[in-house]
Amino acid sequence: MPVVRFQPANVVADVPSGTPIHIAALRAGILDLELPCGGEGACGLCQVEVVGLDAPVLACKTSVTSDMVVRLPDRSQTAARVLGDSHALIDPALLPGHDSLTPLYRDLRITVPPASIEEHYSDWTRLIRELDRNRSAVSITSQLPVLRQLAEALRAADGQVTVGVEDSASGLFVRDLRPGHSPARALGLAVDIGTTTVAAQLVDLDDGSVLTTETAYNKQIRRGADVISRIDYARSPERLEELRGLVLETINSLIELLANAIPVDPREIRAAFLAGNTTMTHLALGLPPRYIRESPYVPTVNSVPELRAREVGLNIDPQAIVAFAPGVGSYVGGDITSGVLCTDLSTGNRDVFLFMDIGTNGEIVIGNTDWMVACACSAGPAFEGAGIKCGMRAAEGAIERVAIGDDGEQLEYSVIHGGKPAGICGSGLISLLGELFRQGVVDRSGRFFKSPGAGRIVEHQGRRAFLLASAGQSRNGKDLVITEADIENLIRTKAAIYAACSLVLENVGLAWDSIARVYIAGGFGRYMRVADAVFIGMLPDLPLDHFRYIGNSSLTGAYIALLSRAHRRRMAEIAARITYVDMSSNPHYMDSYVKAMFLPHTDLEQFPTVAETFERRGRNAP
Amino acid sequence: MPVVRFQPANVVADVPSGTPIHIAALRAGILDLELPCGGEGACGLCQVEVVGLDAPVLACKTSVTSDMVVRLPDRSQTAARVLGDSHALIDPALLPGHDSLTPLYRDLRITVPPASIEEHYSDWTRLIRELDRNRSAVSITSQLPVLRQLAEALRAADGQVTVGVEDSASGLFVRDLRPGHSPARALGLAVDIGTTTVAAQLVDLDDGSVLTTETAYNKQIRRGADVISRIDYARSPERLEELRGLVLETINSLIELLANAIPVDPREIRAAFLAGNTTMTHLALGLPPRYIRESPYVPTVNSVPELRAREVGLNIDPQAIVAFAPGVGSYVGGDITSGVLCTDLSTGNRDVFLFMDIGTNGEIVIGNTDWMVACACSAGPAFEGAGIKCGMRAAEGAIERVAIGDDGEQLEYSVIHGGKPAGICGSGLISLLGELFRQGVVDRSGRFFKSPGAGRIVEHQGRRAFLLASAGQSRNGKDLVITEADIENLIRTKAAIYAACSLVLENVGLAWDSIARVYIAGGFGRYMRVADAVFIGMLPDLPLDHFRYIGNSSLTGAYIALLSRAHRRRMAEIAARITYVDMSSNPHYMDSYVKAMFLPHTDLEQFPTVAETFERRGRNAP
């Protein structure tokens, strides 16, 4: 078998001759060679260089015939290095510059000039003049231990000191002071508290680099799959405290993983920036969430004031400053504000964009620099692998892409990190549903055409199911199947998302073609092919180059805000400018939702390229 | 003996016929009937009403001949009520209005409107909109327990809540929240940390009233009488910690006294405002003071950031906010800034004023709304009773005024709270020195004319002394004397003060007659007659109505700043605007000081009224 070596990651894969390069890349563990058009050769975004060839080729359309060396674009390499690092996915112009970081906490290495008879400012005054040279801080405060060391520290190393400074919303706070220029790096934490998945990132606050990223299921899942069931569960103070404890356990276990990976002492983490939906934020802080779901649906707080790690319960430096992404309302939280920070809006692009964060809840923002409208829909946790028979998160062992032969039986799939499959993740489910529909295995309402025994159709607990892998082929020795119930679940989810988008657009009087860019956020989207999602009618049928996958933008936004005062302010402005529209009270919503409960939609005219695919293949949509 | 009843205090005194009313008032315990002109009948400020007479009379010039009822002006009555309460001494226009208090901490009783579908602001947003109706706060923060109670508290009593709010330099901080309108009053503490005496005041933060005031010697005295000796003592960290402990013991014992007097739990004190000279502030905070007295003489900090009672070590609510009056430099501290807040400067008067704070250190400020120059002189603790054989603080048992007959032997004195004398306080010493000089007992250099055995001259430990009270007449059964060494000490003190004033004036190119008002601050001045102080050459020979005694203005300023945000800002402006001039490096200082080492001064032309007194009495100055 030919050997393909991928540079600059310097990883290899043995693949059968004729395998497309993008599949070979997956086998080599390169997980994010993006194929926005679904491998149709349409978008040209999967360009790679093959050493020895003059011109770049498309990874989706070029097959491996002999040993070769493939050079991938830098972005893929960066992203491959750290699984779950979404920052490489967003426009680098959106990230704070490394030279001008103003993190929530930083160690400033400064030199304070000595006093003289002419300039006899106090030690403190000379220090703050150096800390805030352009006098932009509203106030500069400190604590007693710092003041007690100040005189000697300033005189110990010719005025050279390392000053630990918090850049809080109310001004600068000098937390720490050491003589000399300390080489130790200051650490920070960015966290996305998702309803299903929690992601955390350890950040070097000196240069802004991501040291490592970890994700885990939110342990609250055992008390309810979605925010509504958790709000209901949290009615008593004891149960609220239980849920608070569960999500803190989750975050603290991630902190332990992050710290062990370097390794560092987690108490060296001096600042944390957290983004989550409004309910997750309330539960993490122990704020009673009941009024979120009782009319008039107001949370305790949208813009949580900065707190200390000790009071929040994070196992980092107890004195660490903990800030939160500000939310818009009960159903559009800080995760969305954080995500919008990762769009071109932030660089002043005035075109209309559609931002979709598809997690357990789907949230949608449409707007530009002048106006923004947001809504929420209960997508459910299907795309995060919950509520699906063989569903799992996008982690090692998950089937993340599927191809079904024209006979509806032949099956190929790729597994994250290779080996036998353990389950199927969100992108795999979308890919699978698209393939089942494309190859005529299911009808437009998601029902199997054939009976158990025919092809891969089997009976599973009294209902029909599609066999993905038999017991012998799977990691845990059990059949991997997708049942009709799973498919109904997926269709409900995709319908909720599409219906919400349609309705917000209608609400602001715009048509689909006024959207210049669609940002897809959410952890599962990493492996999702946009073409698959359009094919099942989850995403609108717009030109594929309009779509941009920005990964876990809640986490990326938290990372950006952790590092930059200007971005923290911009986030607050975004939260203030977004208008929330309530879908549940909109009389047209149910109508719109029911119409979207088909593959791809009742109205095929809304999906011209899907109709065209079937025409090109010489048959009608099933 | 006739009985005099004083109203509205309703106290009585039996006095021999012919006793002036102001002496009768002293006997009745009325301690602050002011006699700025020294009982010469010149200023007219001791006007009282005698029931039955048509016109008011002067207390200093009217004698008691039969039983009478005397009505005192209100101010005296107020001040008599609370010993040590200086607020009654300053212009009421300088105090913050009771309707517009913005104390460091307050319990705001507000009603937060409910949310509606149209106005679905979060609970926190609705709360802060009510807290800060004119949107003037830079930032509003809080802590987790408040947020956790918020939803239920707002819904428990139709939106009525009592909110404990800190008004810090960096914005508002919501510390506490209770449903309903709580009747409990919030308490605050104002403290003047003097080198010799510490004064503390318990304040009702709801209405600004002073609940009680207490003073005590600073326990650091045992480690040095003045700031220089304490700085020297504090060279090692252990000794610095010892001095910190001693002054905190002093303050905490005052807090206990204040709390027991009401009684209240001292942990109900939510805010404290402290004023002290720069060394006292450093020692109270455990900041090493050595660089205060090493060139170029810079303190660690002039404007101490706001701290918490826990870190400072005050035995009040551990979370209480503790603010400090900002200082100007090493030798002009927060006590002076605090004092200047009690002058007409604060109401925009543009006349040139002279502010003198005469404690262990003398500090002088000359200026107006446009410019201010300050200097310091080491007056020494003589006027606070320290370093003087029979000296004591102005407390019960202290001789506070003396009259010597023309024969130089007959002696009358008044004792604070009456009874046998225990010692002599600052105003008593000034009065005594003036009388010794006036009646020809001492010469212009302070030496006794006569030898021991003649009149009241006795020998005391090998030096000549003046007998104030014999063992049988004194409270402790010992002779009360003033020695020649004491008199030298007093003359050095008064000379240091006068020389510093002269020199600052010279420095800014002004003559004595450009001074429109002289503010005398400092605890001992309460009982001091300005005329006495002019007579010995401590104060300049200006018209008596130019002088205004404003009491412990460091404490009063701390009280004002505790209660008003505008005044806290004004205090910071005052500190920023004062220019410090260093006396010790001025080549003319010693010259000026030596000239002032006589009674009243080498240059009698600077004291025309003193010269005139001797002329009127038909003899030259001795």
Short mmCIF file of C-alpha atoms in Angstrom, two decimals, chain B residues 229-466:
data_model
loop_
_atom_site.label_atom_id
_atom_site.label_comp_id
_atom_site.label_asym_id
_atom_site.label_seq_id
_atom_site.Cartn_x
_atom_site.Cartn_y
_atom_site.Cartn_z
CA SER B 229 11.74 58.25 67.07
CA ARG B 230 9.04 55.79 65.97
CA ILE B 231 10.47 55.53 62.46
CA ASP B 232 13.84 54.80 64.04
CA TYR B 233 12.29 52.21 66.33
CA ALA B 234 10.50 50.46 63.44
CA ARG B 235 13.70 49.49 61.61
CA SER B 236 13.19 45.74 62.00
CA PRO B 237 10.08 43.91 60.73
CA GLU B 238 9.35 42.66 64.27
CA ARG B 239 9.40 46.16 65.69
CA LEU B 240 7.30 47.50 62.83
CA GLU B 241 4.80 44.77 63.59
CA GLU B 242 4.95 45.73 67.29
CA LEU B 243 4.12 49.36 66.49
CA ARG B 244 1.35 48.28 64.12
CA GLY B 245 -0.07 46.12 66.91
CA LEU B 246 0.09 48.97 69.44
CA VAL B 247 -1.86 51.48 67.36
CA LEU B 248 -4.39 48.82 66.36
CA GLU B 249 -4.82 47.95 70.03
CA THR B 250 -5.50 51.64 70.62
CA ILE B 251 -8.02 51.92 67.81
CA ASN B 252 -9.70 48.63 68.68
CA SER B 253 -10.05 49.62 72.33
CA LEU B 254 -11.71 52.84 71.16
CA ILE B 255 -14.03 50.82 68.92
CA GLU B 256 -14.98 48.73 71.95
CA LEU B 257 -15.68 51.85 74.00
CA LEU B 258 -17.76 53.36 71.20
CA ALA B 259 -19.75 50.18 70.68
CA ASN B 260 -20.38 49.67 74.41
CA ALA B 261 -21.58 53.25 74.79
CA ILE B 262 -24.59 52.73 72.51
CA PRO B 263 -24.49 49.62 72.78
CA VAL B 264 -24.05 47.97 69.42
CA ASP B 265 -22.10 45.02 68.07
CA PRO B 266 -18.90 46.47 66.55
CA ARG B 267 -19.28 44.00 63.65
CA GLU B 268 -22.21 46.17 62.55
CA ILE B 269 -19.72 48.87 61.56
CA ARG B 270 -19.64 48.61 57.75
CA ALA B 271 -17.19 51.34 56.79
CA ALA B 272 -14.30 53.28 58.28
CA PHE B 273 -12.52 56.42 57.19
CA LEU B 274 -9.08 56.98 58.73
CA ALA B 275 -6.96 60.11 58.73
CA GLY B 276 -3.45 60.30 60.09
CA ASN B 277 -0.08 61.73 59.30
CA THR B 278 2.02 59.78 56.83
CA THR B 279 4.09 57.99 59.46
CA MET B 280 1.04 57.03 61.52
CA THR B 281 -0.68 55.70 58.42
CA HIS B 282 2.39 53.66 57.51
CA LEU B 283 2.74 52.23 61.00
CA ALA B 284 -0.96 51.40 61.24
CA LEU B 285 -0.72 49.46 57.98
CA GLY B 286 2.63 47.84 58.72
CA LEU B 287 4.33 49.68 55.85
CA PRO B 288 8.05 50.21 56.51
CA PRO B 289 8.47 53.93 57.30
CA ARG B 290 12.26 54.21 56.94
CA TYR B 291 12.27 55.95 53.56
CA ILE B 292 10.10 58.72 55.02
CA ARG B 293 13.19 60.00 56.82
CA GLU B 294 15.85 59.05 54.29
CA SER B 295 16.52 61.38 51.36
CA PRO B 296 14.65 61.93 49.06
CA TYR B 297 12.00 61.34 51.76
CA VAL B 298 9.31 59.39 49.93
CA PRO B 299 6.66 57.33 51.65
CA THR B 300 5.43 54.01 50.31
CA VAL B 301 2.08 55.56 49.61
CA ASN B 302 0.27 58.86 50.00
CA SER B 303 -3.11 57.78 48.65
CA VAL B 304 -3.75 54.44 50.27
CA PRO B 305 -6.13 52.34 48.16
CA GLU B 306 -9.32 51.25 49.87
CA LEU B 307 -8.81 48.12 51.95
CA ARG B 308 -10.90 45.69 54.01
CA ALA B 309 -11.14 45.80 57.81
CA ARG B 310 -9.90 42.19 57.94
CA GLU B 311 -6.60 43.00 56.25
CA VAL B 312 -6.11 46.20 58.25
CA GLY B 313 -6.93 44.46 61.54
CA LEU B 314 -9.84 46.60 62.70
CA ASN B 315 -12.28 44.77 64.95
CA ILE B 316 -15.38 45.74 63.02
CA ASP B 317 -17.21 43.89 60.22
CA PRO B 318 -14.23 42.06 58.64
CA GLN B 319 -15.57 42.94 55.18
CA ALA B 320 -15.98 46.63 56.03
CA ILE B 321 -14.44 49.02 53.52
CA VAL B 322 -11.61 51.05 55.03
CA ALA B 323 -10.60 54.27 53.30
CA PHE B 324 -7.81 56.68 54.13
CA ALA B 325 -7.41 60.43 53.79
CA PRO B 326 -4.82 60.96 51.06
CA GLY B 327 -1.60 62.62 52.11
CA VAL B 328 0.63 65.10 50.32
CA GLY B 329 4.05 63.75 51.22
CA SER B 330 6.21 62.34 53.97
CA TYR B 331 5.58 65.21 56.38
CA VAL B 332 2.16 66.46 55.31
CA GLY B 333 -0.26 63.60 55.66
CA GLY B 334 -3.91 62.72 55.34
CA ASP B 335 -4.69 64.43 58.64
CA ILE B 336 -3.87 67.76 56.99
CA THR B 337 -5.82 67.07 53.80
CA SER B 338 -8.68 66.05 56.03
CA GLY B 339 -8.31 69.27 58.01
CA VAL B 340 -8.23 71.54 54.96
CA LEU B 341 -11.59 69.97 54.02
CA CYS B 342 -12.94 71.76 57.11
CA THR B 343 -11.97 75.25 55.91
CA ASP B 344 -13.85 77.74 53.76
CA LEU B 345 -11.70 76.59 50.85
CA SER B 346 -14.24 73.86 50.55
CA THR B 347 -17.04 76.34 49.93
CA GLY B 348 -15.08 78.24 47.33
CA ASN B 349 -13.84 81.17 49.44
CA ARG B 350 -10.92 82.66 47.50
CA ASP B 351 -9.31 84.59 50.38
CA VAL B 352 -5.88 83.50 51.55
CA PHE B 353 -6.09 81.35 54.67
CA LEU B 354 -3.58 79.96 57.12
CA PHE B 355 -4.35 76.49 58.42
CA MET B 356 -2.38 75.27 61.44
CA ASP B 357 -2.69 71.81 62.87
CA ILE B 358 -0.86 71.86 66.16
CA GLY B 359 -0.35 68.38 67.48
CA THR B 360 2.89 66.54 68.13
CA ASN B 361 3.89 67.78 64.72
CA GLY B 362 2.90 71.20 63.58
CA GLU B 363 1.70 71.35 60.00
CA ILE B 364 0.89 74.56 58.24
CA VAL B 365 -0.98 75.20 55.00
CA ILE B 366 -1.23 78.63 53.40
CA GLY B 367 -3.23 79.20 50.25
CA ASN B 368 -6.60 79.68 48.67
CA THR B 369 -8.69 77.91 46.03
CA ASP B 370 -5.95 78.42 43.41
CA TRP B 371 -2.77 77.41 45.23
CA MET B 372 -1.70 75.86 48.50
CA VAL B 373 1.71 75.50 50.11
CA ALA B 374 2.35 73.32 53.12
CA CYS B 375 5.20 72.72 55.50
CA ALA B 376 5.81 70.78 58.65
CA CYS B 377 7.67 71.53 61.84
CA SER B 378 8.49 69.25 64.72
CA ALA B 379 6.50 70.99 67.41
CA GLY B 380 6.89 68.10 69.79
CA PRO B 381 4.20 66.66 72.03
CA ALA B 382 4.37 69.37 74.74
CA PHE B 383 0.90 70.71 73.94
CA GLU B 384 -0.55 67.24 74.25
CA GLY B 385 0.88 67.06 77.75
CA ALA B 386 3.79 64.78 76.93
CA GLY B 387 7.34 65.74 77.88
CA ILE B 388 6.05 68.21 80.47
CA LYS B 389 6.51 67.30 84.14
CA CYS B 390 2.84 67.61 85.11
CA GLY B 391 1.47 67.60 81.58
CA MET B 392 -1.61 65.66 80.60
CA ARG B 393 -4.20 65.47 77.82
CA ALA B 394 -7.21 67.77 77.89
CA ALA B 395 -9.28 65.37 79.96
CA GLU B 396 -11.01 65.34 83.33
CA GLY B 397 -8.77 66.83 86.00
CA ALA B 398 -6.61 68.88 83.66
CA ILE B 399 -5.97 72.53 84.46
CA GLU B 400 -7.04 74.19 81.26
CA ARG B 401 -6.92 77.88 82.13
CA VAL B 402 -4.88 79.86 84.62
CA ALA B 403 -5.05 83.39 85.99
CA ILE B 404 -2.17 84.85 88.03
CA GLY B 405 -2.66 87.96 90.14
CA ASP B 406 -0.67 91.15 89.62
CA ASP B 407 1.51 90.05 92.55
CA GLY B 408 2.63 86.99 90.59
CA GLU B 409 1.44 84.75 93.42
CA GLN B 410 -2.32 84.72 93.55
CA LEU B 411 -3.51 81.89 91.35
CA GLU B 412 -6.84 80.79 89.93
CA TYR B 413 -7.37 77.95 87.55
CA SER B 414 -10.20 75.96 86.05
CA VAL B 415 -10.12 72.20 85.96
CA ILE B 416 -11.89 70.19 83.28
CA HIS B 417 -15.01 68.66 84.88
CA GLY B 418 -14.06 70.44 88.13
CA GLY B 419 -12.53 69.06 91.33
CA LYS B 420 -8.87 68.86 92.29
CA PRO B 421 -6.32 69.16 89.46
CA ALA B 422 -4.39 66.12 88.24
CA GLY B 423 -2.11 67.94 85.82
CA ILE B 424 -2.10 70.63 83.16
CA CYS B 425 -3.05 70.31 79.52
CA GLY B 426 -1.90 72.25 76.43
CA SER B 427 -4.28 75.17 76.72
CA GLY B 428 -3.46 75.40 80.42
CA LEU B 429 0.23 75.52 79.61
CA ILE B 430 -0.25 78.31 77.08
CA SER B 431 -2.44 80.21 79.49
CA LEU B 432 0.08 79.66 82.30
CA LEU B 433 3.07 80.72 80.21
CA GLY B 434 1.18 83.82 79.08
CA GLU B 435 0.27 84.69 82.66
CA LEU B 436 3.83 84.09 83.94
CA PHE B 437 5.07 86.45 81.26
CA ARG B 438 2.29 89.01 81.65
CA GLN B 439 2.65 89.23 85.42
CA GLY B 440 6.44 89.41 85.26
CA VAL B 441 7.17 86.01 86.79
CA VAL B 442 9.42 85.01 83.87
CA ASP B 443 11.60 87.08 81.57
CA ARG B 444 11.43 87.10 77.77
CA SER B 445 13.63 84.02 77.55
CA GLY B 446 11.37 82.11 79.98
CA ARG B 447 13.63 82.25 83.09
CA PHE B 448 12.16 82.96 86.50
CA PHE B 449 13.14 86.34 87.90
CA LYS B 450 12.96 85.19 91.48
CA SER B 451 14.70 82.48 93.45
CA PRO B 452 13.14 79.46 95.13
CA GLY B 453 11.22 80.45 98.24
CA ALA B 454 10.00 83.73 96.78
CA GLY B 455 6.28 83.62 96.00
CA ARG B 456 5.39 80.38 94.22
CA ILE B 457 8.92 79.70 93.04
CA VAL B 458 10.18 76.39 94.41
CA GLU B 459 13.14 74.18 93.77
CA HIS B 460 12.34 71.02 91.92
CA GLN B 461 15.02 68.45 91.19
CA GLY B 462 17.74 71.08 91.27
CA ARG B 463 15.97 73.59 89.00
CA ARG B 464 13.57 76.38 89.63
CA ALA B 465 9.87 75.69 89.22
CA PHE B 466 6.49 77.41 89.67
#
